[in-house]
mmCIF file with all atom_site columns, C-alpha atoms in Angstrom:
data_model
loop_
_atom_site.group_PDB
_atom_site.id
_atom_site.type_symbol
_atom_site.label_atom_id
_atom_site.label_alt_id
_atom_site.label_comp_id
_atom_site.label_asym_id
_atom_site.label_entity_id
_atom_site.label_seq_id
_atom_site.pdbx_PDB_ins_code
_atom_site.Cartn_x
_atom_site.Cartn_y
_atom_site.Cartn_z
_atom_site.occupancy
_atom_site.B_iso_or_equiv
_atom_site.pdbx_formal_charge
_atom_site.auth_seq_id
_atom_site.auth_comp_id
_atom_site.auth_asym_id
_atom_site.auth_atom_id
_atom_site.pdbx_PDB_model_num
ATOM 1   C CA . MET I 1 1   ? 174.246 163.468 103.847 1.00 52.00 ? 362 MET I CA 1
ATOM 2   C CA . LYS I 1 2   ? 174.458 166.877 105.739 1.00 52.00 ? 363 LYS I CA 1
ATOM 3   C CA . ARG I 1 3   ? 174.765 166.192 109.409 1.00 52.00 ? 364 ARG I CA 1
ATOM 4   C CA . ARG I 1 4   ? 172.485 168.581 111.677 1.00 51.00 ? 365 ARG I CA 1
ATOM 5   C CA . THR I 1 5   ? 173.611 170.127 114.772 1.00 52.00 ? 366 THR I CA 1
ATOM 6   C CA . LEU I 1 6   ? 171.516 170.110 117.581 1.00 53.00 ? 367 LEU I CA 1
ATOM 7   C CA . ASN I 1 7   ? 170.639 173.641 119.276 1.00 57.00 ? 368 ASN I CA 1
ATOM 8   C CA . PRO I 1 8   ? 170.530 173.252 122.839 1.00 54.00 ? 369 PRO I CA 1
ATOM 9   C CA . MET I 1 9   ? 168.458 176.310 123.665 1.00 55.00 ? 370 MET I CA 1
ATOM 10  C CA . LYS I 1 10  ? 165.680 175.200 120.874 1.00 56.00 ? 371 LYS I CA 1
ATOM 11  C CA . SER I 1 11  ? 165.724 171.317 122.607 1.00 54.00 ? 372 SER I CA 1
ATOM 12  C CA . LEU I 1 12  ? 165.450 173.149 125.872 1.00 53.00 ? 373 LEU I CA 1
ATOM 13  C CA . LYS I 1 13  ? 162.418 175.200 124.553 1.00 55.00 ? 374 LYS I CA 1
ATOM 14  C CA . LYS I 1 14  ? 160.604 172.242 123.399 1.00 55.00 ? 375 LYS I CA 1
ATOM 15  C CA . VAL I 1 15  ? 160.945 170.189 126.698 1.00 51.00 ? 376 VAL I CA 1
ATOM 16  C CA . PHE I 1 16  ? 159.909 172.946 128.713 1.00 48.00 ? 377 PHE I CA 1
ATOM 17  C CA . LEU I 1 17  ? 156.975 173.209 126.510 1.00 46.00 ? 378 LEU I CA 1
ATOM 18  C CA . ILE I 1 18  ? 156.158 169.407 126.746 1.00 55.00 ? 379 ILE I CA 1
ATOM 19  C CA . LEU I 1 19  ? 156.431 169.712 130.189 1.00 52.00 ? 380 LEU I CA 1
ATOM 20  C CA . LEU I 1 20  ? 154.377 172.556 130.645 1.00 49.00 ? 381 LEU I CA 1
ATOM 21  C CA . PHE I 1 21  ? 151.293 172.210 128.703 1.00 50.00 ? 382 PHE I CA 1
ATOM 22  C CA . PRO I 1 22  ? 149.976 169.368 130.876 1.00 52.00 ? 383 PRO I CA 1
ATOM 23  C CA . LEU I 1 23  ? 150.077 171.447 133.954 1.00 48.00 ? 384 LEU I CA 1
ATOM 24  C CA . LEU I 1 24  ? 148.446 174.264 131.963 1.00 47.00 ? 385 LEU I CA 1
ATOM 25  C CA . ALA I 1 25  ? 145.674 172.067 131.240 1.00 47.00 ? 386 ALA I CA 1
ATOM 26  C CA . PHE I 1 26  ? 144.808 171.473 134.829 1.00 46.00 ? 387 PHE I CA 1
ATOM 27  C CA . THR I 1 27  ? 145.428 175.114 136.075 1.00 42.00 ? 388 THR I CA 1
ATOM 28  C CA . THR I 1 28  ? 142.583 176.894 134.123 1.00 42.00 ? 389 THR I CA 1
ATOM 29  C CA . ALA I 1 29  ? 140.681 178.945 136.629 1.00 47.00 ? 390 ALA I CA 1
ATOM 30  C CA . HIS I 1 30  ? 137.276 177.649 137.707 1.00 42.00 ? 391 HIS I CA 1
ATOM 31  C CA . LYS I 1 31  ? 134.762 179.705 139.178 1.00 77.00 ? 392 LYS I CA 1
ATOM 32  C CA . PHE I 1 32  ? 132.842 178.621 142.436 1.00 81.00 ? 393 PHE I CA 1
ATOM 33  C CA . TYR I 1 33  ? 129.433 180.604 142.929 1.00 93.00 ? 394 TYR I CA 1
ATOM 34  C CA . VAL I 1 34  ? 128.992 180.265 146.695 1.00 95.00 ? 395 VAL I CA 1
ATOM 35  C CA . THR I 1 35  ? 127.743 182.391 149.481 1.00 97.00 ? 396 THR I CA 1
ATOM 36  C CA . VAL I 1 36  ? 128.041 181.219 153.236 1.00 97.00 ? 397 VAL I CA 1
ATOM 37  C CA . THR I 1 37  ? 125.502 182.454 156.094 1.00 98.00 ? 398 THR I CA 1
ATOM 38  C CA . ASN I 1 38  ? 126.158 182.051 159.449 1.00 97.00 ? 399 ASN I CA 1
ATOM 39  C CA . ILE I 1 39  ? 123.077 182.080 161.971 1.00 97.00 ? 400 ILE I CA 1
ATOM 40  C CA . ALA I 1 40  ? 123.910 182.007 165.452 1.00 97.00 ? 401 ALA I CA 1
ATOM 41  C CA . TYR I 1 41  ? 122.055 182.974 168.932 1.00 96.00 ? 402 TYR I CA 1
ATOM 42  C CA . SER I 1 42  ? 123.345 185.467 171.293 1.00 95.00 ? 403 SER I CA 1
ATOM 43  C CA . GLU I 1 43  ? 122.433 184.781 174.753 1.00 94.00 ? 404 GLU I CA 1
ATOM 44  C CA . LYS I 1 44  ? 123.309 187.978 175.895 1.00 95.00 ? 405 LYS I CA 1
ATOM 45  C CA . ASP I 1 45  ? 121.634 189.876 173.065 1.00 96.00 ? 406 ASP I CA 1
ATOM 46  C CA . LYS I 1 46  ? 118.699 187.322 173.243 1.00 96.00 ? 407 LYS I CA 1
ATOM 47  C CA . ALA I 1 47  ? 119.154 187.851 169.404 1.00 97.00 ? 408 ALA I CA 1
ATOM 48  C CA . LEU I 1 48  ? 120.131 185.656 166.037 1.00 97.00 ? 409 LEU I CA 1
ATOM 49  C CA . GLN I 1 49  ? 122.972 187.299 164.604 1.00 98.00 ? 410 GLN I CA 1
ATOM 50  C CA . ILE I 1 50  ? 123.402 186.242 161.046 1.00 98.00 ? 411 ILE I CA 1
ATOM 51  C CA . THR I 1 51  ? 126.440 187.174 158.761 1.00 98.00 ? 412 THR I CA 1
ATOM 52  C CA . SER I 1 52  ? 126.724 186.432 154.790 1.00 98.00 ? 413 SER I CA 1
ATOM 53  C CA . ARG I 1 53  ? 130.022 186.347 153.311 1.00 98.00 ? 414 ARG I CA 1
ATOM 54  C CA . ILE I 1 54  ? 129.481 187.090 149.388 1.00 97.00 ? 415 ILE I CA 1
ATOM 55  C CA . PHE I 1 55  ? 132.075 187.132 146.705 1.00 96.00 ? 416 PHE I CA 1
ATOM 56  C CA . ILE I 1 56  ? 132.334 191.006 145.845 1.00 96.00 ? 417 ILE I CA 1
ATOM 57  C CA . ASP I 1 57  ? 132.293 190.649 141.911 1.00 95.00 ? 418 ASP I CA 1
ATOM 58  C CA . ASP I 1 58  ? 129.417 188.177 142.043 1.00 96.00 ? 419 ASP I CA 1
ATOM 59  C CA . LEU I 1 59  ? 127.299 190.685 144.123 1.00 97.00 ? 420 LEU I CA 1
ATOM 60  C CA . GLU I 1 60  ? 128.329 193.806 141.911 1.00 97.00 ? 421 GLU I CA 1
ATOM 61  C CA . LYS I 1 61  ? 127.509 191.877 138.752 1.00 96.00 ? 422 LYS I CA 1
ATOM 62  C CA . THR I 1 62  ? 124.051 191.160 140.191 1.00 97.00 ? 423 THR I CA 1
ATOM 63  C CA . LEU I 1 63  ? 123.351 194.597 141.393 1.00 98.00 ? 424 LEU I CA 1
ATOM 64  C CA . ASN I 1 64  ? 124.050 196.093 138.024 1.00 97.00 ? 425 ASN I CA 1
ATOM 65  C CA . GLU I 1 65  ? 121.950 193.498 136.544 1.00 97.00 ? 426 GLU I CA 1
ATOM 66  C CA . ARG I 1 66  ? 118.976 194.013 138.824 1.00 97.00 ? 427 ARG I CA 1
ATOM 67  C CA . TYR I 1 67  ? 119.276 197.808 139.280 1.00 97.00 ? 428 TYR I CA 1
ATOM 68  C CA . GLY I 1 68  ? 121.359 199.108 136.581 1.00 97.00 ? 429 GLY I CA 1
ATOM 69  C CA . ILE I 1 69  ? 124.232 200.577 139.052 1.00 97.00 ? 430 ILE I CA 1
ATOM 70  C CA . LYS I 1 70  ? 127.944 200.177 139.215 1.00 95.00 ? 431 LYS I CA 1
ATOM 71  C CA . GLY I 1 71  ? 128.645 199.983 142.781 1.00 94.00 ? 432 GLY I CA 1
ATOM 72  C CA . ARG I 1 72  ? 132.454 200.093 142.708 1.00 96.00 ? 433 ARG I CA 1
ATOM 73  C CA . MET I 1 73  ? 132.700 198.255 146.160 1.00 97.00 ? 434 MET I CA 1
ATOM 74  C CA . ALA I 1 74  ? 135.560 198.240 148.212 1.00 96.00 ? 435 ALA I CA 1
ATOM 75  C CA . THR I 1 75  ? 137.244 201.037 146.065 1.00 96.00 ? 436 THR I CA 1
ATOM 76  C CA . GLU I 1 76  ? 137.620 204.600 146.634 1.00 96.00 ? 437 GLU I CA 1
ATOM 77  C CA . ASN I 1 77  ? 135.031 205.202 144.202 1.00 96.00 ? 438 ASN I CA 1
ATOM 78  C CA . GLU I 1 78  ? 132.399 203.268 145.757 1.00 97.00 ? 439 GLU I CA 1
ATOM 79  C CA . LEU I 1 79  ? 128.611 204.392 145.073 1.00 96.00 ? 440 LEU I CA 1
ATOM 80  C CA . LYS I 1 80  ? 127.726 206.538 148.352 1.00 95.00 ? 441 LYS I CA 1
ATOM 81  C CA . ASP I 1 81  ? 124.415 204.833 148.685 1.00 96.00 ? 442 ASP I CA 1
ATOM 82  C CA . ILE I 1 82  ? 125.597 201.076 147.631 1.00 98.00 ? 443 ILE I CA 1
ATOM 83  C CA . GLU I 1 83  ? 124.418 199.761 151.092 1.00 97.00 ? 444 GLU I CA 1
ATOM 84  C CA . VAL I 1 84  ? 120.873 200.744 150.046 1.00 98.00 ? 445 VAL I CA 1
ATOM 85  C CA . TYR I 1 85  ? 121.241 198.508 147.228 1.00 98.00 ? 446 TYR I CA 1
ATOM 86  C CA . ILE I 1 86  ? 122.846 195.848 148.976 1.00 98.00 ? 447 ILE I CA 1
ATOM 87  C CA . GLU I 1 87  ? 120.085 195.831 151.593 1.00 98.00 ? 448 GLU I CA 1
ATOM 88  C CA . LYS I 1 88  ? 117.455 195.798 149.345 1.00 98.00 ? 449 LYS I CA 1
ATOM 89  C CA . TYR I 1 89  ? 118.634 192.919 147.225 1.00 98.00 ? 450 TYR I CA 1
ATOM 90  C CA . ILE I 1 90  ? 119.410 191.003 150.621 1.00 98.00 ? 451 ILE I CA 1
ATOM 91  C CA . ARG I 1 91  ? 115.835 191.496 151.882 1.00 98.00 ? 452 ARG I CA 1
ATOM 92  C CA . SER I 1 92  ? 114.569 190.522 148.360 1.00 98.00 ? 453 SER I CA 1
ATOM 93  C CA . LYS I 1 93  ? 116.422 187.170 148.454 1.00 98.00 ? 454 LYS I CA 1
ATOM 94  C CA . PHE I 1 94  ? 117.032 185.779 152.093 1.00 98.00 ? 455 PHE I CA 1
ATOM 95  C CA . ILE I 1 95  ? 113.934 185.092 154.433 1.00 98.00 ? 456 ILE I CA 1
ATOM 96  C CA . LEU I 1 96  ? 114.439 183.818 157.807 1.00 98.00 ? 457 LEU I CA 1
ATOM 97  C CA . THR I 1 97  ? 111.190 181.941 159.949 1.00 98.00 ? 458 THR I CA 1
ATOM 98  C CA . ILE I 1 98  ? 110.689 181.288 163.444 1.00 97.00 ? 459 ILE I CA 1
ATOM 99  C CA . ASN I 1 99  ? 108.010 178.823 164.156 1.00 96.00 ? 460 ASN I CA 1
ATOM 100 C CA . GLN I 1 100 ? 107.007 178.905 160.610 1.00 95.00 ? 461 GLN I CA 1
ATOM 101 C CA . GLU I 1 101 ? 106.305 182.752 161.131 1.00 97.00 ? 462 GLU I CA 1
ATOM 102 C CA . GLN I 1 102 ? 108.593 185.021 159.027 1.00 98.00 ? 463 GLN I CA 1
ATOM 103 C CA . ARG I 1 103 ? 110.850 187.652 161.230 1.00 97.00 ? 464 ARG I CA 1
ATOM 104 C CA . GLU I 1 104 ? 112.051 190.683 160.151 1.00 97.00 ? 465 GLU I CA 1
ATOM 105 C CA . TYR I 1 105 ? 115.827 191.548 160.807 1.00 98.00 ? 466 TYR I CA 1
ATOM 106 C CA . THR I 1 106 ? 117.477 194.521 161.265 1.00 98.00 ? 467 THR I CA 1
ATOM 107 C CA . TYR I 1 107 ? 120.324 195.474 158.390 1.00 98.00 ? 468 TYR I CA 1
ATOM 108 C CA . ILE I 1 108 ? 123.520 196.229 160.584 1.00 98.00 ? 469 ILE I CA 1
ATOM 109 C CA . GLY I 1 109 ? 125.947 196.728 157.987 1.00 98.00 ? 470 GLY I CA 1
ATOM 110 C CA . LYS I 1 110 ? 129.137 195.277 155.800 1.00 98.00 ? 471 LYS I CA 1
ATOM 111 C CA . LYS I 1 111 ? 132.674 195.317 155.771 1.00 98.00 ? 472 LYS I CA 1
ATOM 112 C CA . TYR I 1 112 ? 135.278 194.047 153.187 1.00 98.00 ? 473 TYR I CA 1
ATOM 113 C CA . ASP I 1 113 ? 137.472 190.984 153.555 1.00 96.00 ? 474 ASP I CA 1
ATOM 114 C CA . ASN I 1 114 ? 139.633 190.929 150.388 1.00 93.00 ? 475 ASN I CA 1
ATOM 115 C CA . ASP I 1 115 ? 137.125 189.769 147.536 1.00 94.00 ? 476 ASP I CA 1
ATOM 116 C CA . ILE I 1 116 ? 134.475 188.849 150.033 1.00 96.00 ? 477 ILE I CA 1
ATOM 117 C CA . ILE I 1 117 ? 131.751 191.207 151.382 1.00 98.00 ? 478 ILE I CA 1
ATOM 118 C CA . VAL I 1 118 ? 130.486 190.280 155.007 1.00 98.00 ? 479 VAL I CA 1
ATOM 119 C CA . VAL I 1 119 ? 126.957 191.549 155.403 1.00 98.00 ? 480 VAL I CA 1
ATOM 120 C CA . TYR I 1 120 ? 125.792 191.654 159.146 1.00 98.00 ? 481 TYR I CA 1
ATOM 121 C CA . LEU I 1 121 ? 121.968 191.509 160.068 1.00 98.00 ? 482 LEU I CA 1
ATOM 122 C CA . GLU I 1 122 ? 120.472 190.560 163.258 1.00 98.00 ? 483 GLU I CA 1
ATOM 123 C CA . VAL I 1 123 ? 116.891 189.344 164.402 1.00 98.00 ? 484 VAL I CA 1
ATOM 124 C CA . PRO I 1 124 ? 116.103 191.144 167.472 1.00 97.00 ? 485 PRO I CA 1
ATOM 125 C CA . GLU I 1 125 ? 114.263 189.974 170.767 1.00 96.00 ? 486 GLU I CA 1
ATOM 126 C CA . VAL I 1 126 ? 114.149 186.317 170.171 1.00 96.00 ? 487 VAL I CA 1
ATOM 127 C CA . ASN I 1 127 ? 112.631 184.093 172.883 1.00 94.00 ? 488 ASN I CA 1
ATOM 128 C CA . TYR I 1 128 ? 115.139 181.091 172.304 1.00 94.00 ? 489 TYR I CA 1
ATOM 129 C CA . PRO I 1 129 ? 112.850 178.765 174.800 1.00 93.00 ? 490 PRO I CA 1
ATOM 130 C CA . GLU I 1 130 ? 109.795 179.055 172.692 1.00 95.00 ? 491 GLU I CA 1
ATOM 131 C CA . MET I 1 131 ? 111.579 178.221 169.424 1.00 95.00 ? 492 MET I CA 1
ATOM 132 C CA . LYS I 1 132 ? 110.691 174.927 168.122 1.00 95.00 ? 493 LYS I CA 1
ATOM 133 C CA . SER I 1 133 ? 111.943 175.726 164.353 1.00 95.00 ? 494 SER I CA 1
ATOM 134 C CA . ILE I 1 134 ? 114.014 178.060 162.259 1.00 96.00 ? 495 ILE I CA 1
ATOM 135 C CA . SER I 1 135 ? 114.409 178.263 158.810 1.00 97.00 ? 496 SER I CA 1
ATOM 136 C CA . ALA I 1 136 ? 116.207 180.102 156.270 1.00 97.00 ? 497 ALA I CA 1
ATOM 137 C CA . THR I 1 137 ? 115.293 180.979 152.765 1.00 98.00 ? 498 THR I CA 1
ATOM 138 C CA . ASN I 1 138 ? 118.212 182.151 150.863 1.00 98.00 ? 499 ASN I CA 1
ATOM 139 C CA . GLU I 1 139 ? 118.203 182.937 147.084 1.00 98.00 ? 500 GLU I CA 1
ATOM 140 C CA . MET I 1 140 ? 121.195 184.903 146.863 1.00 98.00 ? 501 MET I CA 1
ATOM 141 C CA . LEU I 1 141 ? 122.701 185.139 143.393 1.00 97.00 ? 502 LEU I CA 1
ATOM 142 C CA . THR I 1 142 ? 120.760 182.239 142.194 1.00 96.00 ? 503 THR I CA 1
ATOM 143 C CA . ASP I 1 143 ? 118.795 184.229 139.651 1.00 93.00 ? 504 ASP I CA 1
ATOM 144 C CA . MET I 1 144 ? 122.205 185.199 138.154 1.00 94.00 ? 505 MET I CA 1
ATOM 145 C CA . PHE I 1 145 ? 124.224 182.188 138.303 1.00 94.00 ? 506 PHE I CA 1
ATOM 146 C CA . ASP I 1 146 ? 123.148 178.609 137.867 1.00 93.00 ? 507 ASP I CA 1
ATOM 147 C CA . GLU I 1 147 ? 125.910 176.654 139.757 1.00 94.00 ? 508 GLU I CA 1
ATOM 148 C CA . GLN I 1 148 ? 125.138 179.377 142.714 1.00 96.00 ? 509 GLN I CA 1
ATOM 149 C CA . GLN I 1 149 ? 125.366 177.296 146.194 1.00 96.00 ? 510 GLN I CA 1
ATOM 150 C CA . ASN I 1 150 ? 124.620 179.261 149.312 1.00 97.00 ? 511 ASN I CA 1
ATOM 151 C CA . VAL I 1 151 ? 125.435 177.558 152.474 1.00 96.00 ? 512 VAL I CA 1
ATOM 152 C CA . VAL I 1 152 ? 123.942 178.017 155.672 1.00 97.00 ? 513 VAL I CA 1
ATOM 153 C CA . HIS I 1 153 ? 125.141 177.244 159.070 1.00 96.00 ? 514 HIS I CA 1
ATOM 154 C CA . PHE I 1 154 ? 122.574 177.220 162.157 1.00 95.00 ? 515 PHE I CA 1
ATOM 155 C CA . LYS I 1 155 ? 124.713 177.259 165.551 1.00 94.00 ? 516 LYS I CA 1
ATOM 156 C CA . LEU I 1 156 ? 121.870 177.791 167.947 1.00 90.00 ? 517 LEU I CA 1
ATOM 157 C CA . LEU I 1 157 ? 122.959 176.757 171.690 1.00 85.00 ? 518 LEU I CA 1
ATOM 158 C CA . GLY I 1 158 ? 124.413 173.314 170.898 1.00 81.00 ? 519 GLY I CA 1
ATOM 159 C CA . GLU I 1 159 ? 122.100 172.790 168.035 1.00 82.00 ? 520 GLU I CA 1
ATOM 160 C CA . LYS I 1 160 ? 124.282 172.585 164.655 1.00 90.00 ? 521 LYS I CA 1
ATOM 161 C CA . LYS I 1 161 ? 123.240 171.951 160.912 1.00 93.00 ? 522 LYS I CA 1
ATOM 162 C CA . SER I 1 162 ? 124.332 173.048 157.750 1.00 95.00 ? 523 SER I CA 1
ATOM 163 C CA . PHE I 1 163 ? 122.563 173.344 154.440 1.00 95.00 ? 524 PHE I CA 1
ATOM 164 C CA . VAL I 1 164 ? 123.754 173.762 151.121 1.00 96.00 ? 525 VAL I CA 1
ATOM 165 C CA . LEU I 1 165 ? 120.846 175.657 149.379 1.00 97.00 ? 526 LEU I CA 1
ATOM 166 C CA . THR I 1 166 ? 120.523 175.740 145.542 1.00 97.00 ? 527 THR I CA 1
ATOM 167 C CA . ARG I 1 167 ? 117.780 177.364 142.817 1.00 96.00 ? 528 ARG I CA 1
ATOM 168 C CA . ASP I 1 168 ? 115.885 174.317 143.143 1.00 96.00 ? 529 ASP I CA 1
ATOM 169 C CA . ASN I 1 169 ? 116.359 173.556 146.714 1.00 97.00 ? 530 ASN I CA 1
ATOM 170 C CA . ASN I 1 170 ? 116.497 177.066 148.435 1.00 97.00 ? 531 ASN I CA 1
ATOM 171 C CA . LYS I 1 171 ? 115.158 176.537 152.126 1.00 97.00 ? 532 LYS I CA 1
ATOM 172 C CA . GLY I 1 172 ? 116.781 175.058 154.983 1.00 95.00 ? 533 GLY I CA 1
ATOM 173 C CA . MET I 1 173 ? 115.101 174.264 157.988 1.00 94.00 ? 534 MET I CA 1
ATOM 174 C CA . LEU I 1 174 ? 116.007 173.296 161.692 1.00 91.00 ? 535 LEU I CA 1
ATOM 175 C CA . ASN I 1 175 ? 113.726 171.463 164.070 1.00 91.00 ? 536 ASN I CA 1
ATOM 176 C CA . LEU I 1 176 ? 114.536 172.447 167.808 1.00 88.00 ? 537 LEU I CA 1
ATOM 177 C CA . LYS I 1 177 ? 112.040 170.499 169.593 1.00 80.00 ? 538 LYS I CA 1
#
C-alpha cells in the first residue's frame, strides 16, 4: 500500500475556501433604492426649505432613460446644463401642497456628497399660522425601480412626521390643526 503525504499548503487552501464560502454567500451586494427628502419650515425666512438626497447613479440612469442624456454627474466631464434636466425631472415627480393647494417651489441648486446628490428647493412666503395641512407627493425614481422608496420627513415647528412612499403609495400628508 502506497502512503500519501499531506501537502500542508493544499490543506490550508481547502480549509480557507471552506471557511470563506459561507462568508461570501452573505456579502453579495444588495442594492437599495431610496431617496430622503427633508421638509422644514424656516421662521426666519418664512419659507419651506426642502432638501432631497438621491443616489447619483440612480438619478443618472433615470435621466438617461427619460431624456437620453449622459450627465456624468460629479465628474469633470459633467454635462454643462445637467441642472436643467435635474430640475425638470424633480418638477415632474415632486409636488408639494399646502391646505390642499399645490405650491410652486424654487429650485435653488445642488451639491454632491460622495455618491449622493443633494438637491435644494424652497417654497417662499409661507404663512405658517394659516397652514392646516401639508402634503408631499414624491414619485422620484419609482418609474425606474420597482423597489424604490422615498422617505419624506416633515419638521415644522415641533410637528414631526415621516413617511415611506412607494410607487403604489406616493403621497404623505401632515395635518397641523
